[in-house]
Each structure stands twice: as structure tokens, then as C-alpha cells.
Short mmCIF file of C-alpha atoms and ligand atoms in Angstrom, two decimals:
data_model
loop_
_atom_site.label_atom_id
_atom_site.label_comp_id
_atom_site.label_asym_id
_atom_site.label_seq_id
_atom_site.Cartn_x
_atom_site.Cartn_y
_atom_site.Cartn_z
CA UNK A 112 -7.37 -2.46 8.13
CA UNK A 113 -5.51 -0.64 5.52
CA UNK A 114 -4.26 -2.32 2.34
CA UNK A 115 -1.50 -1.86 -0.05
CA UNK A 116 -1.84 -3.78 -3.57
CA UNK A 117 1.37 -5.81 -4.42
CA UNK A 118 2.30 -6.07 -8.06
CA UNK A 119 3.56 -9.70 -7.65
CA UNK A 120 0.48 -10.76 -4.79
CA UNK A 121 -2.27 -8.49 -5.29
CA UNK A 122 -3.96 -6.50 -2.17
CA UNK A 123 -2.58 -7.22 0.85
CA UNK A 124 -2.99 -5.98 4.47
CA UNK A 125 -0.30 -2.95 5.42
CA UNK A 126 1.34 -5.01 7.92
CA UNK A 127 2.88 -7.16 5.73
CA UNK A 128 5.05 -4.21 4.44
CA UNK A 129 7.91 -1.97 5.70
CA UNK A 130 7.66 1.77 4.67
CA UNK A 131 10.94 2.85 2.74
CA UNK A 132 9.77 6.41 2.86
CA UNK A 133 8.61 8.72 0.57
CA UNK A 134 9.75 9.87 -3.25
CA UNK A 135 10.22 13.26 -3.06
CA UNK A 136 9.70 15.41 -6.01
CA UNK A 137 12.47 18.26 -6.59
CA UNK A 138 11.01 21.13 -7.17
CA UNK A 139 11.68 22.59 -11.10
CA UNK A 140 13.44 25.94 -10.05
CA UNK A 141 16.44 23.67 -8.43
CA UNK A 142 18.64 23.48 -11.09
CA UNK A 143 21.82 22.61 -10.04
CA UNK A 144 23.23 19.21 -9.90
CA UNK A 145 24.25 19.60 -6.39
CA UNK A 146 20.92 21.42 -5.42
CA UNK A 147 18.88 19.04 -6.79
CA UNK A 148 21.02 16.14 -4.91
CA UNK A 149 20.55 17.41 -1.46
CA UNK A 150 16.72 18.38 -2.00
CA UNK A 151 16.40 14.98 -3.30
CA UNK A 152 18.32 13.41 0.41
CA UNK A 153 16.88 15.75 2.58
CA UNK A 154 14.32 17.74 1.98
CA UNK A 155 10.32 15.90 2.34
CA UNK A 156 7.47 17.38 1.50
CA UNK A 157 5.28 15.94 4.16
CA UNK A 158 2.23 16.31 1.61
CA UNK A 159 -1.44 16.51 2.70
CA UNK A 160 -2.57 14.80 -0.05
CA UNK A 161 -1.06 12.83 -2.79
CA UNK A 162 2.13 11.40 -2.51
CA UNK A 163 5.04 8.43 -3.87
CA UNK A 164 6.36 6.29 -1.60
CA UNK A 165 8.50 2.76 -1.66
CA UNK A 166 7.23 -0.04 0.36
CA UNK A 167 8.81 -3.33 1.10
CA UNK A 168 7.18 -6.38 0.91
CA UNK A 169 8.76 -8.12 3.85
CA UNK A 170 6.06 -10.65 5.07
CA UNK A 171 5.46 -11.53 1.07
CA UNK A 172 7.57 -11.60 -2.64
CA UNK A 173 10.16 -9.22 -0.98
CA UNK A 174 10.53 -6.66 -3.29
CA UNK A 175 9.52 -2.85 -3.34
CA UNK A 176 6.75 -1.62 -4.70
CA UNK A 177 6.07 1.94 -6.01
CA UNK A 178 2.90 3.09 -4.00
CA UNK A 179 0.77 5.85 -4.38
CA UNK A 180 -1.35 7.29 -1.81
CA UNK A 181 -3.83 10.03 -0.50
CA UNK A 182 -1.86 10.73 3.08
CA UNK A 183 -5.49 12.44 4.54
CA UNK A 184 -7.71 8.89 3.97
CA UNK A 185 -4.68 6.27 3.71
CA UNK A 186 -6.09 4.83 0.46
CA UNK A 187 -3.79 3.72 -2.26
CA UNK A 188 -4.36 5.42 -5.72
CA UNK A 189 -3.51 3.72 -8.72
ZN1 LIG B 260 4.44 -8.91 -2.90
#
């Protein structure tokens, strides 16, 4: 069973949240404002690793949290 922690209900079990998808991170060398908007809508990373994402706390408080976790063991990282 994986587990997300809840800022409002603690740790609770993934299935009581809806993944809103990842935070992507634009990458420094993008410097235009118009760049930076479509790597920001389109472009994901994907990582291996350590990443931002938004989950929804549907079956709970219903509100998003700000999760981070290691994609290759899918443990949360505070
Ligand atoms: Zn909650």
C-alpha cells in the first residue's frame, strides 16, 4: 500500500487521492516569456527520480497537496 501524507489529515493510503500531475521545472536557459509558458504546459520531464507533483484529496479534506516523491520506490519525501 502506498501512502501520501495530507497536510490537513496526516498519512493516508494513495487511493484516497487523484493525481493532478506533475510540476514541471523550466529549465534556466528558457528565457522568454512565451518559451517558458509552453515548456511550463507541455513539456514533462518524466524524471527517474525526484519529482513535484499536485494531488487531490478527493476521498478526504479536498484540497491539493504539494507532494514530493522518489518516482523509482514511490515513497514520498518531505
Ligand atoms: Zn486531506
Amino acid at each position: 500500500m502506498l501512502w501520501l501524507s495530507c497536510s490537513n489529515c496526516g498519512r493516508r493510503p494513495i487511493d484516497e487521492f487523484v493525481f493532478g500531475g506533475e510540476i514541471p521545472r523550466v529549465p534556466d536557459e528558457i528565457t522568454g516569456p512565451d518559451e517558458r509558458d509552453f515548456d511550463l504546459v507541455w513539456m514533462y520531464d518524466n524524471p527517474d527520480g525526484l519529482t513535484t507533483e499536485r494531488w487531490f484529496h478527493l476521498a478526504g479534506c479536498r484540497r491539493w497537496a504539494t507532494i514530493r516523491r522518489d518516482t523509482t520506490t514511490d515513497v514520498q519525501v518531505t
